[in-house]
Tab-separated table of N, CA and C in Angstrom:
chain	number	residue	atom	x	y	z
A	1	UNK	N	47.259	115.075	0.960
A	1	UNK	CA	47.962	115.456	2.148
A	1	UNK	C	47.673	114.483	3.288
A	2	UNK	N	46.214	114.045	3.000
A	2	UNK	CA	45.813	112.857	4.677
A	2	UNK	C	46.829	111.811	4.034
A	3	UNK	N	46.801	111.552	3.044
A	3	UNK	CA	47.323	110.405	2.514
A	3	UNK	C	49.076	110.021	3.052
A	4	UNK	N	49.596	111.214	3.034
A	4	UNK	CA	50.930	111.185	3.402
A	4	UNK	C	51.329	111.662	4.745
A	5	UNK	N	50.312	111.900	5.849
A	5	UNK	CA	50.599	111.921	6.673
A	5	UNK	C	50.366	110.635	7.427
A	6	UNK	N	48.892	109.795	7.112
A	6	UNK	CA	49.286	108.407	7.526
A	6	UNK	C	50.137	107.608	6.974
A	7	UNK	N	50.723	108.211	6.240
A	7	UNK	CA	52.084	107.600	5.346
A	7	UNK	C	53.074	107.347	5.862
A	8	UNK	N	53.292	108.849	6.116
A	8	UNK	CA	54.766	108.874	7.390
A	8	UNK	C	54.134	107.942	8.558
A	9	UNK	N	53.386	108.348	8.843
A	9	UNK	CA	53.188	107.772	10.430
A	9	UNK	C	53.202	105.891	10.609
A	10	UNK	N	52.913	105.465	9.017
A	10	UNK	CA	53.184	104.232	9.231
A	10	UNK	C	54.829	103.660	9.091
A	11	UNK	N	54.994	104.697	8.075
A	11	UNK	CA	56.694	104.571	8.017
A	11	UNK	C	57.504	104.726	9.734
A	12	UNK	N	57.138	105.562	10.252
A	12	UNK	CA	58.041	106.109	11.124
A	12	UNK	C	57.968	104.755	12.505
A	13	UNK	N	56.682	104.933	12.776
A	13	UNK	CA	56.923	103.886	13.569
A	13	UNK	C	57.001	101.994	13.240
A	14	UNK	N	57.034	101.587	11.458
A	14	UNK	CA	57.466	100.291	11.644
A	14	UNK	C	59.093	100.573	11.639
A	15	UNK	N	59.418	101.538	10.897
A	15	UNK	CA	61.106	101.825	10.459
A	15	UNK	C	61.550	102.869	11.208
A	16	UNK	N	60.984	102.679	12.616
A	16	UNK	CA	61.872	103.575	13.307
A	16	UNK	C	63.120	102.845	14.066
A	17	UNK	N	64.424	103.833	13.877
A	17	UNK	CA	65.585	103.426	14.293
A	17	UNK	C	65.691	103.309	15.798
A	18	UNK	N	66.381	102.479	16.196
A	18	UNK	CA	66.357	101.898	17.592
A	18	UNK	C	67.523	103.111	18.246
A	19	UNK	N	68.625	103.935	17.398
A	19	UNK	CA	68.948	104.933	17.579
A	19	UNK	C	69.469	106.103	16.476
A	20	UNK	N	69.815	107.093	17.059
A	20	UNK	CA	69.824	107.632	15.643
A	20	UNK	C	71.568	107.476	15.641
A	21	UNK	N	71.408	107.705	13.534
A	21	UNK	CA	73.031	107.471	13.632
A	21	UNK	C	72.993	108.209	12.118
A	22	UNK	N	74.572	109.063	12.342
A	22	UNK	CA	74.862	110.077	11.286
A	22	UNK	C	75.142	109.942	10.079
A	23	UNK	N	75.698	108.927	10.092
A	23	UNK	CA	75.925	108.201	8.194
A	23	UNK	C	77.407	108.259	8.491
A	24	UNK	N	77.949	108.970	9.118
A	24	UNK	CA	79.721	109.130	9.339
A	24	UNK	C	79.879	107.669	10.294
A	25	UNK	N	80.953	106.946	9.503
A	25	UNK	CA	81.349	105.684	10.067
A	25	UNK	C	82.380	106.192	11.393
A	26	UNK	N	82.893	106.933	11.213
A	26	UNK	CA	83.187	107.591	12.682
A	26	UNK	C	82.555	107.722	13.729
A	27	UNK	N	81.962	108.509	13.623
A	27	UNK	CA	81.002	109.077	14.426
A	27	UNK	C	80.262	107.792	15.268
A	28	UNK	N	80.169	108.181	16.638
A	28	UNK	CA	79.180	106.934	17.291
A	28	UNK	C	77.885	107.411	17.390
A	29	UNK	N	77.002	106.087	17.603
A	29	UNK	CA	75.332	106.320	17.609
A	29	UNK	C	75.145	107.398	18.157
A	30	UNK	N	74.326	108.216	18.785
A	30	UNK	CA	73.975	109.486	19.220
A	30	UNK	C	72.473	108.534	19.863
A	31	UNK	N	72.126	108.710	21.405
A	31	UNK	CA	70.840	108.868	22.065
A	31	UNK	C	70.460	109.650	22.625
A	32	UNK	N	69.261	109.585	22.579
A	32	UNK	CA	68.459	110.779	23.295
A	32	UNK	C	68.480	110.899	24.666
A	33	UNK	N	68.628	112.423	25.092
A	33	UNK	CA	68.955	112.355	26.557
A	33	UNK	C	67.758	112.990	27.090
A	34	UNK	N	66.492	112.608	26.747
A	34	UNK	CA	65.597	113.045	27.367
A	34	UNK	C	64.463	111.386	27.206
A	35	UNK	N	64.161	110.964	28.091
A	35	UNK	CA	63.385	109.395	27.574
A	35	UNK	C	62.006	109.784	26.799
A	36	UNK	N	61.327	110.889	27.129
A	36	UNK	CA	60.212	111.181	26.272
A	36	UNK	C	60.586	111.339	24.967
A	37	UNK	N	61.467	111.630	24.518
A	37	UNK	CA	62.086	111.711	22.975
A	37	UNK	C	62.742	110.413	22.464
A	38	UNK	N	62.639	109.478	23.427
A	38	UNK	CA	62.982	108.307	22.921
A	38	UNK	C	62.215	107.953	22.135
A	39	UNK	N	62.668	106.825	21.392
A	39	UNK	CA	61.506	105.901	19.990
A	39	UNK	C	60.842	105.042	21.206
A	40	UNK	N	59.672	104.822	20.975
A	40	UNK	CA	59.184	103.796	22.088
A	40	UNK	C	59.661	102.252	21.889
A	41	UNK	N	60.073	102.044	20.772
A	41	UNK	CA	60.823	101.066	20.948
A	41	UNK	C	61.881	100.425	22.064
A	42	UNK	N	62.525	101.795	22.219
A	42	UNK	CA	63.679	101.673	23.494
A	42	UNK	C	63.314	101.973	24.953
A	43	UNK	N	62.133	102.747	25.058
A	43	UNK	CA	61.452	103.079	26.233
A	43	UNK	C	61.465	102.029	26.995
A	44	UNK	N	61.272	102.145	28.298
A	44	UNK	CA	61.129	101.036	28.943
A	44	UNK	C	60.825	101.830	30.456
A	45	UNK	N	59.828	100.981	31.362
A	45	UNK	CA	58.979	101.568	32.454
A	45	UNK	C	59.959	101.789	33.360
A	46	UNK	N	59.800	102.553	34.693
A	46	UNK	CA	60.502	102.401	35.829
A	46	UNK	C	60.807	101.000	36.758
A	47	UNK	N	59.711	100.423	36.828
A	47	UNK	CA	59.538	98.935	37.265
A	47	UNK	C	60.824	98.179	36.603
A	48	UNK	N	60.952	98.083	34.955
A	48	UNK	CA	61.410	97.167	34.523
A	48	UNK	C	62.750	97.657	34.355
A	49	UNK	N	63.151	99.182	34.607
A	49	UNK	CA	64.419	99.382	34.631
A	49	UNK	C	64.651	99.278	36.145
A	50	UNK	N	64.144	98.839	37.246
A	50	UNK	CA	64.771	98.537	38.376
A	50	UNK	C	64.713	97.218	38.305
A	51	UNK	N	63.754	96.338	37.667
A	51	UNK	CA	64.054	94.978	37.638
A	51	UNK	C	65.211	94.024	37.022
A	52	UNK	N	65.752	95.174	35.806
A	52	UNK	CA	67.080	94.749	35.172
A	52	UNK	C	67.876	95.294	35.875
A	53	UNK	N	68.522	96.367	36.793
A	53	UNK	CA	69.252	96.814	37.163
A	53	UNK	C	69.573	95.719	38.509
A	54	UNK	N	68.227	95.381	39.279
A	54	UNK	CA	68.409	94.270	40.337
A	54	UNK	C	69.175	93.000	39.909
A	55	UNK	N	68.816	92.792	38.703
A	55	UNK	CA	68.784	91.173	37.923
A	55	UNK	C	70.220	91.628	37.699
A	56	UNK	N	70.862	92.421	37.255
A	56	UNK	CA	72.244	92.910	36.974
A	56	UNK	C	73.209	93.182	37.663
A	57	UNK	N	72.812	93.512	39.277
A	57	UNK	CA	73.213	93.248	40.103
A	57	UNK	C	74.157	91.806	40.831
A	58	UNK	N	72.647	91.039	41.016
A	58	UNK	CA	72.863	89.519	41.043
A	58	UNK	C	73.752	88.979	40.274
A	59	UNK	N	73.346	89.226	39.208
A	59	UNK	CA	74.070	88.852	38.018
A	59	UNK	C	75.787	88.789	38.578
A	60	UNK	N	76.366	90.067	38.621
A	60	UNK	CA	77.851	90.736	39.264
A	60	UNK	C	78.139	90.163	40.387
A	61	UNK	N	77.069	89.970	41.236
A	61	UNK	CA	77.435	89.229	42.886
A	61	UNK	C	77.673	88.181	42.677
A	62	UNK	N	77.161	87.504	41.329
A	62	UNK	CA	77.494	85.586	41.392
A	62	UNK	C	79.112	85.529	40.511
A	63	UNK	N	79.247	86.456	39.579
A	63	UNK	CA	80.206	86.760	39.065
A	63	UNK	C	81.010	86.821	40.097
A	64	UNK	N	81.253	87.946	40.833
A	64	UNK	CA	82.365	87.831	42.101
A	64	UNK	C	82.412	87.116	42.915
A	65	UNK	N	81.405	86.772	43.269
A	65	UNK	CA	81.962	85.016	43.871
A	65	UNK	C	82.812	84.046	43.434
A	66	UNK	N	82.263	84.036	41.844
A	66	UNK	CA	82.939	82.817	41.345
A	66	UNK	C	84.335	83.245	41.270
A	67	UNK	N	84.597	84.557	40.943
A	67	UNK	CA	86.097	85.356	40.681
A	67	UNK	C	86.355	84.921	42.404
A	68	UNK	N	85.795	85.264	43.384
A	68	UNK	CA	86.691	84.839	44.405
A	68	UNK	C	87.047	83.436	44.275
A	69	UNK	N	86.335	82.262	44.193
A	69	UNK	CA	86.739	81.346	44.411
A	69	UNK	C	87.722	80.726	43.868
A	70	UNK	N	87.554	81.162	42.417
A	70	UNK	CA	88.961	81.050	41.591
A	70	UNK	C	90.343	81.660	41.872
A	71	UNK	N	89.873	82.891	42.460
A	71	UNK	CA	91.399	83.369	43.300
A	71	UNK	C	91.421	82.489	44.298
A	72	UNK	N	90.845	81.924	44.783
A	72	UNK	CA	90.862	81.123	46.706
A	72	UNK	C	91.282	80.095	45.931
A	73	UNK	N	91.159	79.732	44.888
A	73	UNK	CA	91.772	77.920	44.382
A	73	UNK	C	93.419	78.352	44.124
A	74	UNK	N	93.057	79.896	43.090
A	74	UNK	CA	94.797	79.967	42.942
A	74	UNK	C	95.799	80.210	44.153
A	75	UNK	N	95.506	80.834	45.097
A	75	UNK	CA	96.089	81.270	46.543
A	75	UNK	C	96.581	79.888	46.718
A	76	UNK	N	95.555	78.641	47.144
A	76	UNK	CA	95.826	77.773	47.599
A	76	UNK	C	96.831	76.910	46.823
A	77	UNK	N	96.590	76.491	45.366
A	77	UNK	CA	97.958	76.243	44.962
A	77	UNK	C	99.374	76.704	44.579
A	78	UNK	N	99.437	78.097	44.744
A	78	UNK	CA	100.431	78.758	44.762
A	78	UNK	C	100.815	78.497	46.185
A	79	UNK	N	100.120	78.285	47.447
A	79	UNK	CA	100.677	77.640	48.916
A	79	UNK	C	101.605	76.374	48.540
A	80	UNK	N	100.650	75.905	48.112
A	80	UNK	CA	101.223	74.422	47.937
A	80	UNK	C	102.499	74.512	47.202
A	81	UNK	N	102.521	75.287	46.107
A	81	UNK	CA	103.868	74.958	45.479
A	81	UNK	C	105.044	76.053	46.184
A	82	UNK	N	105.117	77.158	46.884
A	82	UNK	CA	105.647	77.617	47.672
A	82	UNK	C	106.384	76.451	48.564
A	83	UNK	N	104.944	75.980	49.766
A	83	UNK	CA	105.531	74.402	50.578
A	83	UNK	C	106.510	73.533	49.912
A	84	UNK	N	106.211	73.026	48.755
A	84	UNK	CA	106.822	72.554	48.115
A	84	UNK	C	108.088	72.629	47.814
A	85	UNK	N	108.412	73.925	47.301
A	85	UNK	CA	109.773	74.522	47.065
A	85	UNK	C	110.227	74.471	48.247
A	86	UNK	N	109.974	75.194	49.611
A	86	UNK	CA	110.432	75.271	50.897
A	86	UNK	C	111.399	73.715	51.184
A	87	UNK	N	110.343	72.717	51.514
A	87	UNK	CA	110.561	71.268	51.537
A	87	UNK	C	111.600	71.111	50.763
A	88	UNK	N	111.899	71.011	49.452
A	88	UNK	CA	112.604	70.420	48.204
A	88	UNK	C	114.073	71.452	49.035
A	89	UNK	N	114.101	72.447	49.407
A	89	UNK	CA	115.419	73.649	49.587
A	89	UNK	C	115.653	72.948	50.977
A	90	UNK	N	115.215	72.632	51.948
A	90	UNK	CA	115.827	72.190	53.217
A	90	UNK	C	116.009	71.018	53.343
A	91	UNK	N	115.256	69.657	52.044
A	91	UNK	CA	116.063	68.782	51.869
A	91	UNK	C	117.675	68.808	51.602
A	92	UNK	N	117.599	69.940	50.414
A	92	UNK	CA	118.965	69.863	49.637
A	92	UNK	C	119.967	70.652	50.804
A	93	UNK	N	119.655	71.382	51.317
A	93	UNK	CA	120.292	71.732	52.785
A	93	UNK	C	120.445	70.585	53.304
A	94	UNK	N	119.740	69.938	53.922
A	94	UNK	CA	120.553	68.593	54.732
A	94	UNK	C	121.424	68.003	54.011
A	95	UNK	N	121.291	68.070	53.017
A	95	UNK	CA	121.870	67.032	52.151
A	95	UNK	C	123.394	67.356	52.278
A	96	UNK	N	123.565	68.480	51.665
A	96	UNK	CA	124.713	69.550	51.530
A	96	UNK	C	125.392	69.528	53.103
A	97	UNK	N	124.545	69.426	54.142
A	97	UNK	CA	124.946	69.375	54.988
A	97	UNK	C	125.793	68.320	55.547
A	98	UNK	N	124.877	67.162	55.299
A	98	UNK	CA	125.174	65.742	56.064
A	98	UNK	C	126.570	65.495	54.544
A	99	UNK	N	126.809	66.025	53.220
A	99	UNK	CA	128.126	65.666	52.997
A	99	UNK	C	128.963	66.464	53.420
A	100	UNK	N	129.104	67.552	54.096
A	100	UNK	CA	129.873	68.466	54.617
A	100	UNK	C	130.383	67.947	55.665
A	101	UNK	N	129.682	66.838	56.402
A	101	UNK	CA	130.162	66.161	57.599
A	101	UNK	C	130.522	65.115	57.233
A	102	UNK	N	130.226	64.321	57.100
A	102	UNK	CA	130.765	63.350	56.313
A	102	UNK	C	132.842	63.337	55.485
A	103	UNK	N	132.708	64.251	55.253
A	103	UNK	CA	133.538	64.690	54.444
A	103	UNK	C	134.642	65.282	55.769
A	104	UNK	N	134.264	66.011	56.354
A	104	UNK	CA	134.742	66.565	57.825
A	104	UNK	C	135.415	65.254	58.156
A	105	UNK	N	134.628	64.133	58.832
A	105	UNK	CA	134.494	63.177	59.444
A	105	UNK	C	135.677	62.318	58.926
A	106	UNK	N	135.483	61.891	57.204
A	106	UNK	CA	137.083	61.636	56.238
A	106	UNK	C	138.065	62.352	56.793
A	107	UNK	N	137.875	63.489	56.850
A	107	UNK	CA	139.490	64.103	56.949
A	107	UNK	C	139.709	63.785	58.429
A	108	UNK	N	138.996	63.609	59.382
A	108	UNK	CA	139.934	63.480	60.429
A	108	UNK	C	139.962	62.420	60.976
A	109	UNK	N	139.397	61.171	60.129
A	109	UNK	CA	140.122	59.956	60.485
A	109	UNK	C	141.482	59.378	59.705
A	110	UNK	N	141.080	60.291	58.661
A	110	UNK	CA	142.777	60.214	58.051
A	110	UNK	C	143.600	61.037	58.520
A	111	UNK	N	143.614	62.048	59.038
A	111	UNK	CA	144.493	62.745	59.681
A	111	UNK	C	144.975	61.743	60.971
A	112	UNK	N	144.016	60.713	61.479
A	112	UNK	CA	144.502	59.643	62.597
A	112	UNK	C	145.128	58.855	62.256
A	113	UNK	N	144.572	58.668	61.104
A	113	UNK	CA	145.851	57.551	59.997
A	113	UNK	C	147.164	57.760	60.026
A	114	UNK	N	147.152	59.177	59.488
A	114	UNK	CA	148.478	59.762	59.098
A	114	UNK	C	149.770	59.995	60.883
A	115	UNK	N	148.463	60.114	61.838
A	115	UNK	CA	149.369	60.081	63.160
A	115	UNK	C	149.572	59.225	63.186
A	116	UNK	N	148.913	57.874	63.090
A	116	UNK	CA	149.103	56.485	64.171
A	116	UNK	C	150.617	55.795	63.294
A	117	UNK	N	150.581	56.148	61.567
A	117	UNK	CA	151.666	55.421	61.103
A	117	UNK	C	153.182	56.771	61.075
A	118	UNK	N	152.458	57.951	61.533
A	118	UNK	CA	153.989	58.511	62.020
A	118	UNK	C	154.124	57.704	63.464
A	119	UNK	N	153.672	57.808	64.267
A	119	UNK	CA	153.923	57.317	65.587
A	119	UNK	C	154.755	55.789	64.985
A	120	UNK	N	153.910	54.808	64.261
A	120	UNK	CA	154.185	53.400	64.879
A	120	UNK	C	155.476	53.163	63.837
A	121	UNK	N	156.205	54.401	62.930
A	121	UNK	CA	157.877	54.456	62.202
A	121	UNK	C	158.935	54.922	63.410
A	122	UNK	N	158.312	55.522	64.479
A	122	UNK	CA	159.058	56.036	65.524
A	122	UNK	C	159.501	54.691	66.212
């Protein structure tokens, strides 16, 4: 009987499971919701769960930075190509424009044409 109780006890804690799990491939891991019933394997002090939680923190704050800056790069070239488009549309406006006059400008020097050689058959 001593024999198999340091038996188990060597079993249990080299082959103890980091959580428990049901044998159903469904089913998800199951942990303990009390930390004293944890395997000491998974235990872990108050200190060092505020020291990962800090470190995890940081961690997220450098993360969102970098996520801002990458939005602040995209903002800025989506400006630029906005400007861009703007520019390229009020070129083609002048453009459209200055042949609209142009074209104006044809017709009513030929329309002077068309007076000066009615006048100079009179």
């Amino acid at each position: 009987m001593e024999s198999e109780t340091k038996h188990s006890t060597q079993a249990t804690s080299s082959s103890e499971p980091l959580s428990r799990v049901s044998g159903k491939v469904w089913k998800s891991a199951k942990k303990p919701t009390h930390r004293s019933m944890m395997p000491k394997t998974l235990r872990r002090s108050f200190e060092q769960r505020i020291r990962e939680a800090r470190d995890h923190k940081a961690l997220k704050q450098i993360e969102k930075g970098m996520k801002d800056d990458k939005e602040a790069k995209r903002q800025v070239h989506v400006a630029k190509i906005v400007e861009r488009r703007k520019k390229r549309e009020e070129t083609e406006r002048l453009a459209v424009q200055q042949e609209k006059m142009s074209l104006r400008k044809r017709m009513r020097v030929k329309r002077k044409e068309l007076k000066s050689r009615a006048h100079a058959k009179h």
